[in-house]
Amino acid sequence: MARRVRRAAAPLRPSGPPPGKPGSYPSFLEGVPFDPNDVDRVCQTEAGGHAYRGITFPLEEAERTYLQVLVNVDAELAILDGFTRTLVLYLAAVVVAAAAASYLLSRRTLKPIVQNWKAQTEFVQNASHELRTPLAVVQATGELLLDHPESRIVDRFEDVNVITEETKRLARLVDSLMELSLDDAGRAQPNRQPVEVDGLVRDVAALYEDFVALQGKQVRFEPGFGGTVPADADRLRQLLAIVLDNAVKYTAAGDEIVVTTGAQGQKCFLTVVDTGCGIDPEDRERVFERFFRADKARSRATGGHGLGLSLAQSIVQAHGGTICLVANEPRGTVVTITLPR
Ligand code: ADP
């Protein structure tokens, strides 16, 4: 059946004869499908290696005559293709970047938690170890005493003394652990009142004088501050006692301990200088770690658990101050504490 199709390609990229000339459309449009039943509907088709969007209308003035309007959409499809490819590429890049960022962020967020977890585990291990030793001594000595029920206390004085000493050691350890756990749990802010530093240091140092003299050592106080700091007096006493205990523990007969106070700008400083054994430079960095003891044998013999300076640091920090240890020349240690005035 004969049919006439007028094709109007707009815009027609490849040049050809003007549209509207029945049957004279260019050869590259030959392959464009034509279906007289598929009219009045926009559809996409391909012919001669080009893509078209078109619509076919039946012409009313002539029977079996159709007008087919075609638009070359090569450029649009190329743009769409490029856009899709870019979108997929960017999407993939964004997914990879988001995955990497979330991995790094989660690692960063988890780091302190993991560190805390490790520190807690280490703390429990160290605490158990420290508790086990005196407990084992108390148990063994107690069993030894039970083996001799007929003995009098005076005959077993040394054993009884061992039990008493180890029990005191345990009590000190439990006290320190309690203090530290209170600090960790965010103990209430120190109850700050104006504290006359020189008077407080003089009182605490005086407690050591006789005891230190018995060991052939000397403790001296050189006041230089003369003012007050807002602080919890009990905790300051505890702080000074920790540092002085250490100075006494790590000095020998003939050594000297000098406590000085002074002011520097808006800060009050307090130093405890001793001429004792000193600390190796590599150990000095770690003395504030819980249960760290530079010289384990000596420290245990002097009753230390390696918690004193951790506690001292948390007291100082609660007051907004600092504490540091440096070497004294020619020997010994200088502990410097600063507190805001
Ligand atoms: P300890 O109860 O064992 O003394 P600390 O936390 O108070 O624990 O001190 C940690 C370690 O620092 C000690 O074991 C000791 O080796 C070292 N140290 C602290 N103070 C002094 C000091 N004045 N001289 C020498 N070593 C010190």
Short mmCIF file of C-alpha atoms and ligand atoms in Angstrom, two decimals:
data_model
loop_
_atom_site.label_atom_id
_atom_site.label_comp_id
_atom_site.label_asym_id
_atom_site.label_seq_id
_atom_site.Cartn_x
_atom_site.Cartn_y
_atom_site.Cartn_z
CA MET A 1 0.00 0.00 0.00
CA ALA A 2 1.39 3.34 -1.03
CA ARG A 3 2.10 5.91 1.63
CA ARG A 4 3.69 9.24 1.66
CA VAL A 5 5.79 10.44 4.48
CA ARG A 6 6.97 13.93 4.83
CA ARG A 7 9.90 14.13 7.16
CA ALA A 8 10.89 17.27 8.92
CA ALA A 9 14.15 16.78 10.78
CA ALA A 10 14.71 19.68 13.10
CA PRO A 11 17.49 20.40 13.70
CA LEU A 12 19.11 18.09 11.24
CA ARG A 13 22.81 17.98 11.98
CA PRO A 14 23.79 16.36 8.68
CA SER A 15 22.79 18.81 5.96
CA GLY A 16 20.16 17.67 3.43
CA PRO A 17 17.36 18.95 1.28
CA PRO A 18 14.79 21.23 2.87
CA PRO A 19 12.02 19.47 4.72
CA GLY A 20 8.53 19.27 3.42
CA LYS A 21 9.45 17.82 0.06
CA PRO A 22 7.54 14.51 -0.01
CA GLY A 23 9.72 11.52 -0.63
CA SER A 24 12.86 13.57 -1.03
CA TYR A 25 14.31 13.27 2.41
CA PRO A 26 18.03 12.49 2.68
CA SER A 27 19.40 8.96 2.62
CA PHE A 28 20.52 9.04 6.24
CA LEU A 29 16.85 9.15 7.21
CA GLU A 30 16.08 6.03 5.19
CA GLY A 31 16.57 3.77 8.15
CA VAL A 32 14.14 5.66 10.35
CA PRO A 33 11.34 3.24 11.09
CA PHE A 34 7.84 4.23 10.17
CA ASP A 35 4.75 2.57 11.55
CA PRO A 36 1.39 4.08 10.47
CA ASN A 37 -0.19 2.57 13.57
CA ASP A 38 2.27 4.25 15.88
CA VAL A 39 1.30 7.90 15.53
CA ASP A 40 0.87 10.90 17.82
CA ARG A 41 3.43 9.52 20.26
CA VAL A 42 6.93 10.80 20.99
CA CYS A 43 9.45 8.03 20.61
CA GLN A 44 13.18 7.66 20.32
CA THR A 45 14.83 5.84 17.48
CA GLU A 46 18.18 5.34 15.79
CA ALA A 47 19.16 5.46 12.18
CA GLY A 48 22.40 5.84 10.29
CA GLY A 49 24.36 5.90 13.52
CA HIS A 50 22.37 8.84 14.93
CA ALA A 51 19.73 9.05 17.61
CA TYR A 52 16.45 10.86 17.06
CA ARG A 53 13.41 11.74 19.04
CA GLY A 54 10.37 12.09 16.87
CA ILE A 55 6.64 12.04 16.45
CA THR A 56 4.47 10.98 13.51
CA PHE A 57 1.22 12.79 12.64
CA PRO A 58 -1.34 11.69 10.01
CA LEU A 59 -2.03 14.69 7.76
CA GLU A 60 -5.66 15.55 7.54
CA GLU A 61 -5.61 17.12 4.08
CA ALA A 62 -4.35 13.95 2.38
CA GLU A 63 -5.08 10.32 2.97
CA ARG A 64 -2.20 8.02 3.93
CA THR A 65 0.08 10.98 4.23
CA TYR A 66 2.05 11.45 7.38
CA LEU A 67 4.31 14.08 8.78
CA GLN A 68 7.21 12.72 10.77
CA VAL A 69 9.11 15.27 12.85
CA LEU A 70 12.56 14.15 14.00
CA VAL A 71 15.04 15.86 16.26
CA ASN A 72 18.63 14.73 16.37
CA VAL A 73 19.48 14.09 20.02
CA ASP A 74 23.10 12.88 19.62
CA ALA A 75 24.45 15.84 21.58
CA GLU A 76 21.90 15.52 24.38
CA LEU A 77 22.55 11.80 24.69
CA ALA A 78 26.31 12.42 24.72
CA ILE A 79 25.84 15.02 27.48
CA LEU A 80 23.57 12.67 29.41
CA ASP A 81 26.05 9.84 29.01
CA GLY A 82 28.93 12.02 30.18
CA PHE A 83 26.85 13.29 33.08
CA THR A 84 25.88 9.73 34.13
CA ARG A 85 29.49 8.61 33.96
CA THR A 86 30.67 11.62 35.98
CA LEU A 87 27.88 11.08 38.50
CA VAL A 88 28.77 7.41 38.94
CA LEU A 89 32.46 8.31 39.25
CA TYR A 90 31.79 11.05 41.82
CA LEU A 91 29.36 8.84 43.67
CA ALA A 92 31.96 6.08 43.89
CA ALA A 93 34.59 8.60 45.01
CA VAL A 94 32.20 10.03 47.63
CA VAL A 95 31.36 6.53 48.91
CA VAL A 96 35.07 5.65 49.17
CA ALA A 97 35.88 8.99 50.85
CA ALA A 98 32.94 8.62 53.26
CA ALA A 99 34.02 5.07 54.14
CA ALA A 100 37.62 6.20 54.70
CA ALA A 101 36.51 9.21 56.75
CA SER A 102 34.16 7.17 58.91
CA TYR A 103 36.90 4.57 59.45
CA LEU A 104 39.41 7.24 60.48
CA LEU A 105 36.86 9.06 62.63
CA SER A 106 35.73 5.91 64.39
CA ARG A 107 39.38 4.97 65.03
CA ARG A 108 39.99 8.44 66.41
CA THR A 109 36.87 8.33 68.57
CA LEU A 110 37.62 4.86 69.81
CA LYS A 111 41.29 5.56 70.54
CA PRO A 112 40.76 7.18 73.97
CA ILE A 113 38.20 4.52 74.85
CA VAL A 114 40.61 1.72 73.92
CA GLN A 115 43.42 3.48 75.78
CA ASN A 116 41.18 3.92 78.80
CA TRP A 117 40.16 0.30 78.64
CA LYS A 118 43.80 -0.81 78.47
CA ALA A 119 44.73 1.54 81.31
CA GLN A 120 41.87 0.17 83.44
CA THR A 121 42.92 -3.42 82.77
CA GLU A 122 46.54 -2.59 83.60
CA PHE A 123 45.43 -0.75 86.72
CA VAL A 124 43.39 -3.73 87.96
CA GLN A 125 46.29 -6.09 87.21
CA ASN A 126 48.77 -3.88 89.05
CA ALA A 127 46.40 -3.36 91.97
CA SER A 128 45.79 -7.10 92.28
CA HIS A 129 49.52 -7.74 92.14
CA GLU A 130 50.20 -5.14 94.82
CA LEU A 131 47.43 -6.56 97.02
CA ARG A 132 48.50 -10.14 96.52
CA THR A 133 52.03 -9.71 97.90
CA PRO A 134 51.16 -8.41 101.39
CA LEU A 135 48.18 -10.76 101.56
CA ALA A 136 50.43 -13.73 100.82
CA VAL A 137 52.87 -12.60 103.52
CA VAL A 138 50.07 -12.16 106.07
CA GLN A 139 48.59 -15.54 105.20
CA ALA A 140 51.92 -17.39 105.36
CA THR A 141 52.93 -15.72 108.66
CA GLY A 142 49.47 -16.36 110.15
CA GLU A 143 49.70 -20.04 109.25
CA LEU A 144 53.18 -20.17 110.80
CA LEU A 145 51.75 -18.75 114.03
CA LEU A 146 48.92 -21.28 113.96
CA ASP A 147 51.50 -24.07 113.75
CA HIS A 148 52.69 -23.01 117.22
CA PRO A 149 49.54 -22.40 119.26
CA GLU A 150 51.46 -22.86 122.48
CA SER A 151 53.85 -19.93 121.74
CA ARG A 152 53.50 -16.60 123.47
CA ILE A 153 53.34 -13.36 121.51
CA VAL A 154 56.72 -12.30 122.86
CA ASP A 155 58.27 -15.47 121.38
CA ARG A 156 56.77 -14.79 117.96
CA PHE A 157 57.20 -11.04 118.10
CA GLU A 158 58.81 -10.80 114.65
CA ASP A 159 56.00 -12.71 112.97
CA VAL A 160 53.37 -10.58 114.66
CA ASN A 161 55.30 -7.48 113.60
CA VAL A 162 55.42 -8.69 109.99
CA ILE A 163 51.65 -9.14 109.99
CA THR A 164 51.13 -5.67 111.47
CA GLU A 165 53.50 -4.03 108.96
CA GLU A 166 51.97 -5.79 105.98
CA THR A 167 48.47 -4.91 107.19
CA LYS A 168 49.49 -1.25 107.43
CA ARG A 169 50.90 -1.52 103.93
CA LEU A 170 47.61 -2.95 102.71
CA ALA A 171 45.65 -0.20 104.41
CA ARG A 172 47.88 2.46 102.77
CA LEU A 173 47.42 0.83 99.40
CA VAL A 174 43.64 0.62 99.76
CA ASP A 175 43.54 4.29 100.88
CA SER A 176 45.55 5.36 97.82
CA LEU A 177 43.36 3.30 95.52
CA MET A 178 40.26 4.84 97.03
CA GLU A 179 41.66 8.35 96.60
CA LEU A 180 42.59 7.71 92.98
CA SER A 181 39.23 6.15 92.14
CA LEU A 182 37.51 9.15 93.70
CA ASP A 183 39.60 11.42 91.48
CA ASP A 184 38.81 9.30 88.43
CA ALA A 185 35.12 9.42 89.21
CA GLY A 186 35.36 13.22 89.14
CA ARG A 187 35.53 13.95 92.83
CA ALA A 188 33.81 17.19 93.77
CA GLN A 189 35.94 20.28 93.28
CA PRO A 190 38.30 20.91 96.21
CA ASN A 191 36.77 22.92 98.99
CA ARG A 192 38.87 26.04 98.45
CA GLN A 193 39.58 28.43 101.28
CA PRO A 194 42.45 30.92 101.53
CA VAL A 195 45.34 28.82 102.80
CA GLU A 196 48.42 30.40 104.30
CA VAL A 197 51.02 28.33 102.46
CA ASP A 198 54.10 29.09 104.59
CA GLY A 199 52.26 28.16 107.80
CA LEU A 200 50.95 24.92 106.30
CA VAL A 201 54.37 23.89 104.94
CA ARG A 202 56.03 24.75 108.28
CA ASP A 203 53.54 22.53 110.16
CA VAL A 204 53.97 19.58 107.82
CA ALA A 205 57.78 19.88 107.66
CA ALA A 206 57.91 20.03 111.47
CA LEU A 207 56.25 16.59 111.62
CA TYR A 208 59.24 15.14 109.80
CA GLU A 209 62.04 16.82 111.71
CA ASP A 210 62.52 14.30 114.54
CA PHE A 211 61.89 11.27 112.38
CA VAL A 212 64.37 12.48 109.75
CA ALA A 213 66.95 13.40 112.36
CA LEU A 214 66.80 9.84 113.69
CA GLN A 215 67.92 8.68 110.25
CA GLY A 216 70.83 11.13 110.24
CA LYS A 217 69.18 13.44 107.70
CA GLN A 218 68.06 17.01 107.89
CA VAL A 219 64.92 18.81 106.78
CA ARG A 220 64.92 22.59 106.38
CA PHE A 221 62.19 25.06 105.48
CA GLU A 222 62.90 28.38 103.74
CA PRO A 223 59.65 30.37 103.52
CA GLY A 224 59.47 32.98 100.78
CA PHE A 225 55.82 33.32 99.81
CA GLY A 226 54.02 34.92 102.72
CA GLY A 227 50.61 34.87 101.02
CA THR A 228 47.58 32.68 100.63
CA VAL A 229 46.27 30.45 97.86
CA PRO A 230 42.68 29.29 97.36
CA ALA A 231 43.01 25.60 98.16
CA ASP A 232 41.75 22.65 100.16
CA ALA A 233 44.16 22.67 103.11
CA ASP A 234 43.77 18.94 103.82
CA ARG A 235 44.60 18.02 100.27
CA LEU A 236 47.58 20.40 100.22
CA ARG A 237 48.89 18.72 103.39
CA GLN A 238 48.43 15.34 101.74
CA LEU A 239 50.29 16.59 98.65
CA LEU A 240 53.22 17.89 100.66
CA ALA A 241 53.32 14.69 102.72
CA ILE A 242 53.61 12.58 99.55
CA VAL A 243 56.51 14.63 98.21
CA LEU A 244 58.26 14.78 101.60
CA ASP A 245 57.74 11.03 102.13
CA ASN A 246 59.50 10.43 98.84
CA ALA A 247 62.32 12.81 99.70
CA VAL A 248 62.82 10.93 102.97
CA LYS A 249 62.51 7.50 101.34
CA TYR A 250 65.04 8.19 98.61
CA THR A 251 67.73 9.90 100.70
CA ALA A 252 70.35 8.37 102.98
CA ALA A 253 72.03 9.42 106.22
CA GLY A 254 73.84 12.73 105.75
CA ASP A 255 71.46 13.94 103.04
CA GLU A 256 69.43 17.11 103.26
CA ILE A 257 65.89 18.02 102.29
CA VAL A 258 65.07 21.69 101.72
CA VAL A 259 61.52 22.97 101.28
CA THR A 260 61.08 26.47 99.86
CA THR A 261 58.09 28.57 98.94
CA GLY A 262 57.90 31.65 96.74
CA ALA A 263 55.81 33.66 94.32
CA GLN A 264 56.16 34.02 90.58
CA GLY A 265 53.63 36.29 88.90
CA GLN A 266 50.15 34.99 89.66
CA LYS A 267 51.55 31.69 90.90
CA CYS A 268 52.80 30.37 94.18
CA PHE A 269 55.59 27.81 93.90
CA LEU A 270 56.73 25.25 96.36
CA THR A 271 59.93 23.21 95.91
CA VAL A 272 61.21 20.16 97.74
CA VAL A 273 64.89 19.64 97.01
CA ASP A 274 66.74 16.57 98.21
CA THR A 275 70.28 15.32 97.86
CA GLY A 276 69.24 11.67 97.57
CA CYS A 277 69.70 9.02 94.91
CA GLY A 278 67.85 10.97 92.21
CA ILE A 279 65.89 9.46 89.29
CA ASP A 280 67.24 8.31 85.94
CA PRO A 281 66.20 10.75 83.18
CA GLU A 282 64.26 8.03 81.30
CA ASP A 283 62.34 7.09 84.47
CA ARG A 284 61.57 10.71 85.33
CA GLU A 285 58.98 10.87 82.54
CA ARG A 286 57.10 7.92 83.98
CA VAL A 287 57.01 8.64 87.71
CA PHE A 288 53.46 9.99 87.48
CA GLU A 289 52.18 6.72 86.01
CA ARG A 290 50.22 4.59 88.42
CA PHE A 291 52.27 1.83 90.05
CA PHE A 292 55.45 3.01 88.36
CA ARG A 293 58.50 2.58 90.56
CA ALA A 294 61.89 3.53 89.21
CA ASP A 295 63.79 1.24 91.53
CA LYS A 296 61.34 -1.50 92.34
CA ALA A 297 63.37 -3.27 95.02
CA ARG A 298 64.21 -0.06 96.89
CA SER A 299 60.74 1.39 96.46
CA ARG A 300 58.99 -1.69 97.83
CA ALA A 301 61.44 -1.89 100.71
CA THR A 302 60.49 1.67 101.62
CA GLY A 303 56.81 0.79 101.47
CA GLY A 304 56.03 2.45 98.14
CA HIS A 305 53.43 1.23 95.71
CA GLY A 306 54.17 3.70 92.96
CA LEU A 307 50.91 5.56 93.57
CA GLY A 308 52.16 8.56 95.56
CA LEU A 309 53.08 10.83 92.67
CA SER A 310 49.94 9.87 90.68
CA LEU A 311 47.92 11.02 93.66
CA ALA A 312 50.07 14.15 94.03
CA GLN A 313 49.49 14.98 90.38
CA SER A 314 45.73 14.59 90.65
CA ILE A 315 45.65 16.86 93.74
CA VAL A 316 47.69 19.51 91.93
CA GLN A 317 45.54 19.28 88.81
CA ALA A 318 42.35 19.60 90.85
CA HIS A 319 43.77 22.93 92.09
CA GLY A 320 44.71 24.06 88.58
CA GLY A 321 48.44 23.78 89.26
CA THR A 322 51.43 21.82 87.96
CA ILE A 323 54.01 19.46 89.39
CA CYS A 324 57.33 18.44 87.86
CA LEU A 325 60.46 16.58 88.84
CA VAL A 326 63.95 17.55 87.69
CA ALA A 327 67.44 16.49 88.69
CA ASN A 328 69.18 18.34 91.50
CA GLU A 329 72.85 19.20 91.00
CA PRO A 330 75.13 17.46 91.83
CA ARG A 331 72.69 14.78 93.01
CA GLY A 332 69.14 14.30 94.13
CA THR A 333 65.76 15.49 92.97
CA VAL A 334 63.87 18.79 92.81
CA VAL A 335 60.09 18.62 92.92
CA THR A 336 58.41 21.88 91.93
CA ILE A 337 54.71 22.49 92.53
CA THR A 338 52.96 25.61 91.27
CA LEU A 339 49.51 26.70 92.40
CA PRO A 340 47.41 29.61 91.15
CA ARG A 341 47.12 32.43 93.73
P1 ADP B 1 56.40 5.22 95.63
O1 ADP B 1 55.28 5.04 96.55
O2 ADP B 1 56.97 3.96 95.07
O3 ADP B 1 57.44 6.12 96.17
P2 ADP B 1 55.68 7.38 93.90
O4 ADP B 1 54.60 7.46 92.89
O5 ADP B 1 55.62 8.34 95.02
O6 ADP B 1 55.73 5.89 94.35
O7 ADP B 1 57.04 7.59 93.14
C1 ADP B 1 57.27 6.88 91.93
C2 ADP B 1 58.74 6.56 91.79
O8 ADP B 1 59.45 7.78 91.59
C3 ADP B 1 59.35 5.97 93.03
O9 ADP B 1 59.22 4.58 93.04
C4 ADP B 1 60.78 6.40 92.95
O10 ADP B 1 61.51 5.47 92.18
C5 ADP B 1 60.73 7.71 92.19
N1 ADP B 1 60.86 8.89 93.08
C6 ADP B 1 59.88 9.69 93.52
N2 ADP B 1 60.37 10.69 94.28
C7 ADP B 1 61.69 10.53 94.33
C8 ADP B 1 62.79 11.23 94.95
N3 ADP B 1 62.58 12.31 95.68
N4 ADP B 1 64.03 10.74 94.74
C9 ADP B 1 64.25 9.66 94.00
N5 ADP B 1 63.28 8.94 93.37
C10 ADP B 1 62.03 9.36 93.54
#
